[in-house]
mmCIF file of C-alpha atoms in Angstrom:
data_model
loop_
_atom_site.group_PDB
_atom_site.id
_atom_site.type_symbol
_atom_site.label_atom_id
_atom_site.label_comp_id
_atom_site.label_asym_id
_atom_site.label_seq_id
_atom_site.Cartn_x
_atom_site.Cartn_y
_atom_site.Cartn_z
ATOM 1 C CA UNK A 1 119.823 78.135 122.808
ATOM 2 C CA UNK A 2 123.757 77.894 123.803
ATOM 3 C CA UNK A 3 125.826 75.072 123.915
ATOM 4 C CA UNK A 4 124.375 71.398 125.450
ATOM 5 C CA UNK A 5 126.054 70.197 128.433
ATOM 6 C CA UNK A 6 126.721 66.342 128.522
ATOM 7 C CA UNK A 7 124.434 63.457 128.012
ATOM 8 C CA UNK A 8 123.822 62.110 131.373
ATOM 9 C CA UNK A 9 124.813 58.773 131.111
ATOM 10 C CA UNK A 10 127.369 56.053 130.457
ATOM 11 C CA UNK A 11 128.078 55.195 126.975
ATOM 12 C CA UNK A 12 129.923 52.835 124.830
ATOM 13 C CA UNK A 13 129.713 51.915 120.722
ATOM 14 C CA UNK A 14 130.603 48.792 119.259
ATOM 15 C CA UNK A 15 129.688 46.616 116.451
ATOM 16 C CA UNK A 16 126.924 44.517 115.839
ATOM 17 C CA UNK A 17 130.187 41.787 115.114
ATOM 18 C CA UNK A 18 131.477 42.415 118.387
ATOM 19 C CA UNK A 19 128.833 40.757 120.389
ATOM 20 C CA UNK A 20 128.970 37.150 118.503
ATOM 21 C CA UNK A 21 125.107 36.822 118.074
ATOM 22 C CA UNK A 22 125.556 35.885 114.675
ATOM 23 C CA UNK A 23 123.393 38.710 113.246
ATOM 24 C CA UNK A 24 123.321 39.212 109.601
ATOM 25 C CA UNK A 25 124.325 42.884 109.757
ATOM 26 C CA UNK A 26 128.245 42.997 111.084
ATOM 27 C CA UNK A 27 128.369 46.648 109.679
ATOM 28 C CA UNK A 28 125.455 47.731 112.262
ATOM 29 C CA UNK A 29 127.051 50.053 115.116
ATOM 30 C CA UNK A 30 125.499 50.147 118.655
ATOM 31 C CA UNK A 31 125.401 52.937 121.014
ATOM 32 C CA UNK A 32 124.315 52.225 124.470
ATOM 33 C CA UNK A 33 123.575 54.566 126.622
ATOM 34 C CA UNK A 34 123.053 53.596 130.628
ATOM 35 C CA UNK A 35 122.695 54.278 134.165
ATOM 36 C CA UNK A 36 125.447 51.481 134.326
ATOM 37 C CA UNK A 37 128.529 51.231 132.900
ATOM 38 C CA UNK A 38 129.613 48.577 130.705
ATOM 39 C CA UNK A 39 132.604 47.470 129.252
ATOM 40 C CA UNK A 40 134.648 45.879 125.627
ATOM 41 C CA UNK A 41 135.546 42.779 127.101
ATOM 42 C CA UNK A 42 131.535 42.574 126.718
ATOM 43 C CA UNK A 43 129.673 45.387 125.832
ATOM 44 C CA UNK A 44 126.118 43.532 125.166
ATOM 45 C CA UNK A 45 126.571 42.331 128.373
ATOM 46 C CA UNK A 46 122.768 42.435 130.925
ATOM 47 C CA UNK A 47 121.444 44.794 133.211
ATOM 48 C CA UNK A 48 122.463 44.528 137.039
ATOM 49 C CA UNK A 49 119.462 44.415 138.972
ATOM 50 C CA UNK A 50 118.452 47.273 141.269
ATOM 51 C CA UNK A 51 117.221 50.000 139.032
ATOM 52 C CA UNK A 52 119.229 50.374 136.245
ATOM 53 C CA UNK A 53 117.876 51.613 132.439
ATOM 54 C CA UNK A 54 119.371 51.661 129.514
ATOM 55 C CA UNK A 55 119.107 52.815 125.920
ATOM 56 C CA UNK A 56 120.349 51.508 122.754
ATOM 57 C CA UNK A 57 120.729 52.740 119.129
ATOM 58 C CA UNK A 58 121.355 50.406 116.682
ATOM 59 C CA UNK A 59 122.166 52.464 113.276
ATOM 60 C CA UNK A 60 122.723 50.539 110.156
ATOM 61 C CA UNK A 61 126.353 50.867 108.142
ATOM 62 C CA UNK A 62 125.221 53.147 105.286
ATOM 63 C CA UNK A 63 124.154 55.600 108.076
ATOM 64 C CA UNK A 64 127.245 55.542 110.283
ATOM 65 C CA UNK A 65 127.888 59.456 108.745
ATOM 66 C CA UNK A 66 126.843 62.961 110.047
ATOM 67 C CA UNK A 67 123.313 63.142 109.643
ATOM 68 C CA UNK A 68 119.901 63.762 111.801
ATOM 69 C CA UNK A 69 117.745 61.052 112.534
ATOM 70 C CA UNK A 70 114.027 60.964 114.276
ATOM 71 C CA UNK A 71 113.900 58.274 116.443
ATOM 72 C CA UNK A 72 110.407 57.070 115.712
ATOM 73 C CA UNK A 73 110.889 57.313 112.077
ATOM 74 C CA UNK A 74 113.831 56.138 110.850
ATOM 75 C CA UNK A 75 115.860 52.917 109.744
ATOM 76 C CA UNK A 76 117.683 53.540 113.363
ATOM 77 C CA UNK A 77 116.478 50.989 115.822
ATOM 78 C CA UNK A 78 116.258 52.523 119.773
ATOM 79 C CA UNK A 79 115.034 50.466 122.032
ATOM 80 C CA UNK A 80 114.922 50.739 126.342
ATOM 81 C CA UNK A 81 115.373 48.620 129.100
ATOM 82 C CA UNK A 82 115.241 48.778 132.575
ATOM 83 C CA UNK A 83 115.482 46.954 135.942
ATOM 84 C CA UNK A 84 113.511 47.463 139.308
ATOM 85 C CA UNK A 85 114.739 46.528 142.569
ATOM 86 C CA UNK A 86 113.358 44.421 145.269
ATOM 87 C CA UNK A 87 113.430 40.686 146.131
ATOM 88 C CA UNK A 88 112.418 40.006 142.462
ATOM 89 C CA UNK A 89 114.689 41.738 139.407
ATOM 90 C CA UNK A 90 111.582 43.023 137.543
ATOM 91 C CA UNK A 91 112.587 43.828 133.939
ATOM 92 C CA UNK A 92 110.638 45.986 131.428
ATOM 93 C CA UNK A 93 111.075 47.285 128.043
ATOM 94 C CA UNK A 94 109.549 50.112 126.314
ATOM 95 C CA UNK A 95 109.420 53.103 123.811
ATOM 96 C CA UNK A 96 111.876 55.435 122.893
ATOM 97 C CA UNK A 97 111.465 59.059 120.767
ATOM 98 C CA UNK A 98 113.731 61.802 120.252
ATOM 99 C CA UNK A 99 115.982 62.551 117.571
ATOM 100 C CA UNK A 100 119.812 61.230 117.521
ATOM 101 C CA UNK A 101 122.494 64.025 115.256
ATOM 102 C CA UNK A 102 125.673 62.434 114.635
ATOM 103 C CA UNK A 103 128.454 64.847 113.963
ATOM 104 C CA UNK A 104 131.307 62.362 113.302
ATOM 105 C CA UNK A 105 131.950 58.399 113.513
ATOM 106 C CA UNK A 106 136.048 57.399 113.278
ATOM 107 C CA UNK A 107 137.946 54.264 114.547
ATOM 108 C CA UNK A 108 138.517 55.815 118.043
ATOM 109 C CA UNK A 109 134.255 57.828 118.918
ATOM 110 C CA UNK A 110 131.008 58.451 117.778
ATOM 111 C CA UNK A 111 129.993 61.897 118.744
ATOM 112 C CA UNK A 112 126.986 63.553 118.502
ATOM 113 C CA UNK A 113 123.839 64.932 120.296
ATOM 114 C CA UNK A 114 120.684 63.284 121.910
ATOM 115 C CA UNK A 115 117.678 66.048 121.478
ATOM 116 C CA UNK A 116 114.936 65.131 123.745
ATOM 117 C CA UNK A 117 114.916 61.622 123.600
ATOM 118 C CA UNK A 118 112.376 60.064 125.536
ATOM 119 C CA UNK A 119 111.796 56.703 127.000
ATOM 120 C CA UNK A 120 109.318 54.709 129.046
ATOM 121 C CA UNK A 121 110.212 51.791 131.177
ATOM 122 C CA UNK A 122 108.796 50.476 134.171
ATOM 123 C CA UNK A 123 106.541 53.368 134.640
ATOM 124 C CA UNK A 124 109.210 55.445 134.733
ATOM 125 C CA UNK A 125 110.694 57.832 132.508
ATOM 126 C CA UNK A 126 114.260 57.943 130.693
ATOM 127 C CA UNK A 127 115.331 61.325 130.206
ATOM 128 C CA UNK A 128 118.418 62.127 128.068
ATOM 129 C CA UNK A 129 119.551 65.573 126.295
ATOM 130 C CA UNK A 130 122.793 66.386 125.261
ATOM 131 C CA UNK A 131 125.893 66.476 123.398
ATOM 132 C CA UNK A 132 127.896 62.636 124.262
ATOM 133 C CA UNK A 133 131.311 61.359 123.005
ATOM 134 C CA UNK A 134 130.783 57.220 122.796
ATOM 135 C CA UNK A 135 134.462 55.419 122.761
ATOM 136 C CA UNK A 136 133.993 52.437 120.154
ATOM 137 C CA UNK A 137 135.392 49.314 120.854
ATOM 138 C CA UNK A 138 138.420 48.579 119.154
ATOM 139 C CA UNK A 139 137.764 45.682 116.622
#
């Protein structure tokens, strides 16, 4: 009920073109969401070590529109990461549920709303609710 505050998180968008791994879907728009922040020079770039997480959706051209979208079933791909701290940089992946509602995509933001999406890494959990405003990467 009410307005949602603010997704708790960094977050950036850019292109699946931008990151130069040759994919076969340049159309394909990332949004990462993180306990880090990240930048355009590269956005794709790792996690730091020393508990960091992150999130990413990876939604295909033809759905770069408003629409709502359930995390576990949908052509969006979201996957987690995290990193643990210590002498050794322990990495772990892991699942991610929730449903992503994008209310507008132009040249400048994505913005939208994260409704209890879910994720768990590293035996922890990945909490993130919200409305969020992702800059895109100019191209």
């Amino acid at each position: 009920m009410g307005a949602a505050g603010p997704v708790e998180a960094e977050v950036i968008a850019y292109l699946e073109s931008q990151i130069g791994d040759g994919y076969s879907e340049p159309g394909r728009l990332y949004l990462r969401f993180s306990s880090q922040s990240f930048t355009c020079a590269d956005p794709h770039d790792e996690l730091a070590c020393g508990h960091h997480w992150e999130v990413s959706l990876q939604i295909p051209a033809e759905f770069l529109g408003p629409g709502v979208y359930a995390l576990a079933d949908s052509p969006i791909v979201a996957t987690a990461n995290s990193t643990g701290g210590g002498d050794v940089c322990e990495k772990g992946g892991g699942a991610v549920s929730g449903t992503l509602e994008i209310d507008a995509v132009d040249d400048g933001s994505v913005t939208g709303r994260l409704c209890h999406l879910r994720a768990f890494v590293l035996e922890e959990q990945i909490l993130l609710d919200g409305m969020f405003v992702a800059p895109r990467c100019p191209q």
